[in-house]
Amino acid sequence: EEKKFERRRMPAKSDNPDVLYGKDIEEDAMPIENILGEIGEVVIKGKILDVENRDIEKIGKTIITFHVTDFTDTITLKLFYPLEEAADFAKTLGAGTFVKCKGIAAVDKYDNDLVISSLVGIKKIKDFTETRMDHALKKRVELHCHTKMSDMDGVTDAKTLIKRAHKWGHSALAITDHGVAQAFPEAFHAWEDLWRAEK
């Protein structure tokens, strides 16, 4: 009985090295925001946000739960995996990995939430997001920029801002934090690093 259960849950692995689980997926992915209910078989692609394992020793399985976003929405995916191999397999699904998945969109009877389960394939794919660039012929100079040193106003550190301005080809950037100069040393060191790298 246990062997039957395992055969039903574990599809044969593809020869494609990018396929992490089950079969290769050739179909186009649909936006996660379009999965509005129990619509059956779906193919999605996105970035894994987190992974959680829960062992169920009674049946010798681990439930691997992971959340995937395609930046239109986020959905939970659930996979039953053999207990003794689950920890190693879960490492291939690390946060930040981009994947394409095929399974059934259904309401989970335990969590009462829409999930993708009965997965038949998980394939590792390239990052499909586009890095924002400044393509203007005449570059701007940002004259009002807050770092995380501006309490309740900025969330980015000075080093990140300086590197982004440099990457976009901007010649300068003004840090105008509220009443403090704590970001200035970090900004100076970031500029020094960029200057050394160009030399």
PDB file of C-alpha atoms in Angstrom:
ATOM      1  CA  GLU A   1       0.000   0.000   0.000  1.00  0.00           C
ATOM      2  CA  GLU A   2       2.828   2.397   0.876  1.00  0.00           C
ATOM      3  CA  LYS A   3       4.590   1.637  -2.429  1.00  0.00           C
ATOM      4  CA  LYS A   4       1.401   2.425  -4.361  1.00  0.00           C
ATOM      5  CA  PHE A   5       1.102   5.754  -2.538  1.00  0.00           C
ATOM      6  CA  GLU A   6       4.730   6.591  -3.314  1.00  0.00           C
ATOM      7  CA  ARG A   7       4.404   5.723  -7.015  1.00  0.00           C
ATOM      8  CA  ARG A   8       1.316   7.862  -7.343  1.00  0.00           C
ATOM      9  CA  ARG A   9       2.949  10.891  -5.689  1.00  0.00           C
ATOM     10  CA  MET A  10       6.428  10.687  -7.243  1.00  0.00           C
ATOM     11  CA  PRO A  11       6.418  11.148 -11.039  1.00  0.00           C
ATOM     12  CA  ALA A  12       9.428   9.840 -12.971  1.00  0.00           C
ATOM     13  CA  LYS A  13      12.281  12.369 -13.004  1.00  0.00           C
ATOM     14  CA  SER A  14      13.149  14.015 -16.309  1.00  0.00           C
ATOM     15  CA  ASP A  15      16.618  13.744 -17.866  1.00  0.00           C
ATOM     16  CA  ASN A  16      16.763  17.553 -18.083  1.00  0.00           C
ATOM     17  CA  PRO A  17      19.210  18.715 -15.349  1.00  0.00           C
ATOM     18  CA  ASP A  18      17.102  21.853 -14.760  1.00  0.00           C
ATOM     19  CA  VAL A  19      14.116  19.719 -13.697  1.00  0.00           C
ATOM     20  CA  LEU A  20      14.227  19.481  -9.907  1.00  0.00           C
ATOM     21  CA  TYR A  21      11.178  17.230  -9.565  1.00  0.00           C
ATOM     22  CA  GLY A  22       9.040  15.144 -11.912  1.00  0.00           C
ATOM     23  CA  LYS A  23       8.500  15.949 -15.580  1.00  0.00           C
ATOM     24  CA  ASP A  24       9.816  18.720 -17.794  1.00  0.00           C
ATOM     25  CA  ILE A  25       7.351  21.565 -18.352  1.00  0.00           C
ATOM     26  CA  GLU A  26       7.020  22.907 -21.898  1.00  0.00           C
ATOM     27  CA  GLU A  27       3.728  24.811 -21.476  1.00  0.00           C
ATOM     28  CA  ASP A  28       3.607  28.585 -21.023  1.00  0.00           C
ATOM     29  CA  ALA A  29       2.998  29.844 -17.497  1.00  0.00           C
ATOM     30  CA  MET A  30      -0.108  31.804 -16.560  1.00  0.00           C
ATOM     31  CA  PRO A  31      -0.068  34.834 -14.222  1.00  0.00           C
ATOM     32  CA  ILE A  32      -0.726  33.803 -10.616  1.00  0.00           C
ATOM     33  CA  GLU A  33      -3.251  36.645 -10.287  1.00  0.00           C
ATOM     34  CA  ASN A  34      -5.468  34.763 -12.787  1.00  0.00           C
ATOM     35  CA  ILE A  35      -5.777  31.723 -10.497  1.00  0.00           C
ATOM     36  CA  LEU A  36      -9.024  32.743  -8.810  1.00  0.00           C
ATOM     37  CA  GLY A  37     -10.327  29.361  -7.674  1.00  0.00           C
ATOM     38  CA  GLU A  38     -10.148  25.623  -8.183  1.00  0.00           C
ATOM     39  CA  ILE A  39      -9.442  25.748 -11.911  1.00  0.00           C
ATOM     40  CA  GLY A  40      -7.591  22.426 -12.186  1.00  0.00           C
ATOM     41  CA  GLU A  41      -4.204  21.993 -13.820  1.00  0.00           C
ATOM     42  CA  VAL A  42      -2.059  25.136 -13.981  1.00  0.00           C
ATOM     43  CA  VAL A  43       1.491  26.098 -14.913  1.00  0.00           C
ATOM     44  CA  ILE A  44       3.099  29.019 -13.109  1.00  0.00           C
ATOM     45  CA  LYS A  45       6.559  30.536 -12.906  1.00  0.00           C
ATOM     46  CA  GLY A  46       8.087  32.741 -10.264  1.00  0.00           C
ATOM     47  CA  LYS A  47      10.533  33.309  -7.444  1.00  0.00           C
ATOM     48  CA  ILE A  48      10.507  31.131  -4.314  1.00  0.00           C
ATOM     49  CA  LEU A  49      10.090  33.310  -1.230  1.00  0.00           C
ATOM     50  CA  ASP A  50      10.454  30.682   1.509  1.00  0.00           C
ATOM     51  CA  VAL A  51      10.372  26.931   2.114  1.00  0.00           C
ATOM     52  CA  GLU A  52       9.003  24.993   5.106  1.00  0.00           C
ATOM     53  CA  ASN A  53       9.171  21.248   5.853  1.00  0.00           C
ATOM     54  CA  ARG A  54       6.754  19.312   8.061  1.00  0.00           C
ATOM     55  CA  ASP A  55       7.442  15.625   8.704  1.00  0.00           C
ATOM     56  CA  ILE A  56       4.549  13.152   8.872  1.00  0.00           C
ATOM     57  CA  GLU A  57       6.242  10.013  10.175  1.00  0.00           C
ATOM     58  CA  LYS A  58       3.041   7.950  10.133  1.00  0.00           C
ATOM     59  CA  ILE A  59       3.111   7.831   6.326  1.00  0.00           C
ATOM     60  CA  GLY A  60       6.872   8.318   5.918  1.00  0.00           C
ATOM     61  CA  LYS A  61       6.461  11.623   4.085  1.00  0.00           C
ATOM     62  CA  THR A  62       7.414  15.270   4.490  1.00  0.00           C
ATOM     63  CA  ILE A  63       5.123  18.057   3.347  1.00  0.00           C
ATOM     64  CA  ILE A  64       7.298  20.639   1.619  1.00  0.00           C
ATOM     65  CA  THR A  65       5.445  23.958   1.499  1.00  0.00           C
ATOM     66  CA  PHE A  66       6.840  26.880  -0.478  1.00  0.00           C
ATOM     67  CA  HIS A  67       5.539  30.252  -1.610  1.00  0.00           C
ATOM     68  CA  VAL A  68       6.112  31.466  -5.171  1.00  0.00           C
ATOM     69  CA  THR A  69       5.580  34.978  -6.508  1.00  0.00           C
ATOM     70  CA  ASP A  70       5.506  36.101 -10.133  1.00  0.00           C
ATOM     71  CA  PHE A  71       5.111  39.731  -8.964  1.00  0.00           C
ATOM     72  CA  THR A  72       1.433  39.760  -9.945  1.00  0.00           C
ATOM     73  CA  ASP A  73       0.526  37.663  -6.876  1.00  0.00           C
ATOM     74  CA  THR A  74       1.871  34.936  -4.589  1.00  0.00           C
ATOM     75  CA  ILE A  75       0.613  31.367  -4.136  1.00  0.00           C
ATOM     76  CA  THR A  76       1.445  28.429  -1.866  1.00  0.00           C
ATOM     77  CA  LEU A  77       2.639  25.130  -3.339  1.00  0.00           C
ATOM     78  CA  LYS A  78       2.582  21.831  -1.429  1.00  0.00           C
ATOM     79  CA  LEU A  79       4.505  18.673  -2.218  1.00  0.00           C
ATOM     80  CA  PHE A  80       4.619  15.294  -0.451  1.00  0.00           C
ATOM     81  CA  TYR A  81       8.180  13.930  -0.503  1.00  0.00           C
ATOM     82  CA  PRO A  82       9.822  10.804   0.997  1.00  0.00           C
ATOM     83  CA  LEU A  83      10.838  11.583   4.581  1.00  0.00           C
ATOM     84  CA  GLU A  84      14.490  10.492   4.363  1.00  0.00           C
ATOM     85  CA  GLU A  85      15.197  12.530   1.195  1.00  0.00           C
ATOM     86  CA  ALA A  86      13.106  15.623   1.883  1.00  0.00           C
ATOM     87  CA  ALA A  87      15.730  17.752   3.667  1.00  0.00           C
ATOM     88  CA  ASP A  88      18.219  17.455   0.781  1.00  0.00           C
ATOM     89  CA  PHE A  89      15.529  18.060  -1.843  1.00  0.00           C
ATOM     90  CA  ALA A  90      14.204  21.148  -0.016  1.00  0.00           C
ATOM     91  CA  LYS A  91      17.673  22.732  -0.339  1.00  0.00           C
ATOM     92  CA  THR A  92      17.230  22.780  -4.143  1.00  0.00           C
ATOM     93  CA  LEU A  93      14.142  24.956  -3.554  1.00  0.00           C
ATOM     94  CA  GLY A  94      15.978  27.699  -1.696  1.00  0.00           C
ATOM     95  CA  ALA A  95      14.569  31.201  -1.305  1.00  0.00           C
ATOM     96  CA  GLY A  96      15.395  33.297  -4.355  1.00  0.00           C
ATOM     97  CA  THR A  97      15.319  30.360  -6.800  1.00  0.00           C
ATOM     98  CA  PHE A  98      13.224  30.929  -9.929  1.00  0.00           C
ATOM     99  CA  VAL A  99      11.048  27.963 -10.897  1.00  0.00           C
ATOM    100  CA  LYS A 100       8.307  26.849 -13.264  1.00  0.00           C
ATOM    101  CA  CYS A 101       5.767  24.500 -11.663  1.00  0.00           C
ATOM    102  CA  LYS A 102       2.850  22.410 -12.897  1.00  0.00           C
ATOM    103  CA  GLY A 103       0.130  21.126 -10.598  1.00  0.00           C
ATOM    104  CA  ILE A 104      -3.510  21.345  -9.573  1.00  0.00           C
ATOM    105  CA  ALA A 105      -4.988  24.568  -8.180  1.00  0.00           C
ATOM    106  CA  ALA A 106      -7.348  23.533  -5.378  1.00  0.00           C
ATOM    107  CA  VAL A 107      -8.477  24.591  -1.912  1.00  0.00           C
ATOM    108  CA  ASP A 108      -6.410  22.796   0.730  1.00  0.00           C
ATOM    109  CA  LYS A 109      -8.751  21.030   3.151  1.00  0.00           C
ATOM    110  CA  TYR A 110      -6.419  21.578   6.127  1.00  0.00           C
ATOM    111  CA  ASP A 111      -5.506  25.242   5.594  1.00  0.00           C
ATOM    112  CA  ASN A 112      -8.738  26.175   3.775  1.00  0.00           C
ATOM    113  CA  ASP A 113      -6.651  28.195   1.323  1.00  0.00           C
ATOM    114  CA  LEU A 114      -6.073  28.030  -2.437  1.00  0.00           C
ATOM    115  CA  VAL A 115      -2.826  26.146  -3.134  1.00  0.00           C
ATOM    116  CA  ILE A 116      -1.135  24.296  -5.971  1.00  0.00           C
ATOM    117  CA  SER A 117      -0.685  20.641  -5.048  1.00  0.00           C
ATOM    118  CA  SER A 118      -0.372  17.268  -6.830  1.00  0.00           C
ATOM    119  CA  LEU A 119       2.723  18.693  -8.508  1.00  0.00           C
ATOM    120  CA  VAL A 120       3.916  16.823 -11.602  1.00  0.00           C
ATOM    121  CA  GLY A 121       6.929  19.022 -12.307  1.00  0.00           C
ATOM    122  CA  ILE A 122       9.240  21.668 -10.848  1.00  0.00           C
ATOM    123  CA  LYS A 123      11.818  23.152 -13.202  1.00  0.00           C
ATOM    124  CA  LYS A 124      14.551  25.644 -12.366  1.00  0.00           C
ATOM    125  CA  ILE A 125      14.469  28.652 -14.708  1.00  0.00           C
ATOM    126  CA  LYS A 126      16.416  31.877 -15.198  1.00  0.00           C
ATOM    127  CA  ASP A 127      15.480  35.090 -13.440  1.00  0.00           C
ATOM    128  CA  PHE A 128      12.881  36.611 -15.768  1.00  0.00           C
ATOM    129  CA  THR A 129      12.690  39.984 -14.038  1.00  0.00           C
ATOM    130  CA  GLU A 130      14.204  42.962 -15.821  1.00  0.00           C
ATOM    131  CA  THR A 131      16.764  45.138 -14.048  1.00  0.00           C
ATOM    132  CA  ARG A 132      15.639  48.730 -14.203  1.00  0.00           C
ATOM    133  CA  MET A 133      18.055  50.995 -16.057  1.00  0.00           C
ATOM    134  CA  ASP A 134      18.258  54.689 -16.928  1.00  0.00           C
ATOM    135  CA  HIS A 135      18.469  54.962 -20.725  1.00  0.00           C
ATOM    136  CA  ALA A 136      18.236  58.776 -20.887  1.00  0.00           C
ATOM    137  CA  LEU A 137      20.915  60.455 -22.999  1.00  0.00           C
ATOM    138  CA  LYS A 138      21.206  63.262 -20.453  1.00  0.00           C
ATOM    139  CA  LYS A 139      21.315  61.747 -16.964  1.00  0.00           C
ATOM    140  CA  ARG A 140      19.607  63.334 -14.000  1.00  0.00           C
ATOM    141  CA  VAL A 141      21.145  64.176 -10.640  1.00  0.00           C
ATOM    142  CA  GLU A 142      18.937  63.191  -7.687  1.00  0.00           C
ATOM    143  CA  LEU A 143      19.037  66.171  -5.316  1.00  0.00           C
ATOM    144  CA  HIS A 144      16.777  64.778  -2.581  1.00  0.00           C
ATOM    145  CA  CYS A 145      17.632  61.273  -1.416  1.00  0.00           C
ATOM    146  CA  HIS A 146      17.042  59.761   2.042  1.00  0.00           C
ATOM    147  CA  THR A 147      18.947  56.769   3.414  1.00  0.00           C
ATOM    148  CA  LYS A 148      17.824  54.543   6.262  1.00  0.00           C
ATOM    149  CA  MET A 149      19.420  57.074   8.614  1.00  0.00           C
ATOM    150  CA  SER A 150      16.317  59.245   8.045  1.00  0.00           C
ATOM    151  CA  ASP A 151      14.062  57.743  10.678  1.00  0.00           C
ATOM    152  CA  MET A 152      10.605  56.753   9.337  1.00  0.00           C
ATOM    153  CA  ASP A 153      11.486  58.061   5.846  1.00  0.00           C
ATOM    154  CA  GLY A 154      14.359  56.122   4.225  1.00  0.00           C
ATOM    155  CA  VAL A 155      14.835  52.351   3.955  1.00  0.00           C
ATOM    156  CA  THR A 156      17.954  51.972   1.798  1.00  0.00           C
ATOM    157  CA  ASP A 157      21.563  52.235   2.922  1.00  0.00           C
ATOM    158  CA  ALA A 158      23.896  54.802   1.355  1.00  0.00           C
ATOM    159  CA  LYS A 159      26.156  52.179  -0.259  1.00  0.00           C
ATOM    160  CA  THR A 160      23.243  50.708  -2.232  1.00  0.00           C
ATOM    161  CA  LEU A 161      22.109  54.146  -3.420  1.00  0.00           C
ATOM    162  CA  ILE A 162      25.617  55.136  -4.545  1.00  0.00           C
ATOM    163  CA  LYS A 163      26.113  51.873  -6.441  1.00  0.00           C
ATOM    164  CA  ARG A 164      22.746  52.190  -8.176  1.00  0.00           C
ATOM    165  CA  ALA A 165      23.450  55.802  -9.233  1.00  0.00           C
ATOM    166  CA  HIS A 166      26.821  54.682 -10.609  1.00  0.00           C
ATOM    167  CA  LYS A 167      25.285  51.721 -12.462  1.00  0.00           C
ATOM    168  CA  TRP A 168      22.749  54.041 -14.096  1.00  0.00           C
ATOM    169  CA  GLY A 169      25.508  56.433 -15.198  1.00  0.00           C
ATOM    170  CA  HIS A 170      24.554  59.276 -12.862  1.00  0.00           C
ATOM    171  CA  SER A 171      27.379  61.654 -12.026  1.00  0.00           C
ATOM    172  CA  ALA A 172      26.130  62.664  -8.564  1.00  0.00           C
ATOM    173  CA  LEU A 173      23.535  62.094  -5.879  1.00  0.00           C
ATOM    174  CA  ALA A 174      22.562  64.285  -2.903  1.00  0.00           C
ATOM    175  CA  ILE A 175      21.932  62.597   0.443  1.00  0.00           C
ATOM    176  CA  THR A 176      19.536  64.794   2.410  1.00  0.00           C
ATOM    177  CA  ASP A 177      18.824  62.839   5.581  1.00  0.00           C
ATOM    178  CA  HIS A 178      16.824  64.527   8.360  1.00  0.00           C
ATOM    179  CA  GLY A 179      19.248  66.436  10.585  1.00  0.00           C
ATOM    180  CA  VAL A 180      22.026  63.808  10.552  1.00  0.00           C
ATOM    181  CA  ALA A 181      25.214  63.095   8.634  1.00  0.00           C
ATOM    182  CA  GLN A 182      25.586  59.461   9.715  1.00  0.00           C
ATOM    183  CA  ALA A 183      25.320  58.130   6.150  1.00  0.00           C
ATOM    184  CA  PHE A 184      28.155  60.286   4.837  1.00  0.00           C
ATOM    185  CA  PRO A 185      31.088  57.992   5.846  1.00  0.00           C
ATOM    186  CA  GLU A 186      29.350  54.990   4.250  1.00  0.00           C
ATOM    187  CA  ALA A 187      28.660  57.003   1.077  1.00  0.00           C
ATOM    188  CA  PHE A 188      32.305  58.125   0.956  1.00  0.00           C
ATOM    189  CA  HIS A 189      33.607  54.548   1.319  1.00  0.00           C
ATOM    190  CA  ALA A 190      31.209  53.349  -1.397  1.00  0.00           C
ATOM    191  CA  TRP A 191      32.514  56.082  -3.717  1.00  0.00           C
ATOM    192  CA  GLU A 192      36.133  55.119  -2.862  1.00  0.00           C
ATOM    193  CA  ASP A 193      35.425  51.460  -3.722  1.00  0.00           C
ATOM    194  CA  LEU A 194      33.933  52.442  -7.082  1.00  0.00           C
ATOM    195  CA  TRP A 195      36.839  54.795  -7.818  1.00  0.00           C
ATOM    196  CA  ARG A 196      39.412  52.046  -7.015  1.00  0.00           C
ATOM    197  CA  ALA A 197      37.534  49.530  -9.172  1.00  0.00           C
ATOM    198  CA  GLU A 198      37.681  51.880 -12.158  1.00  0.00           C
ATOM    199  CA  LYS A 199      41.427  52.461 -11.685  1.00  0.00           C
TER     200      LYS A 199
END
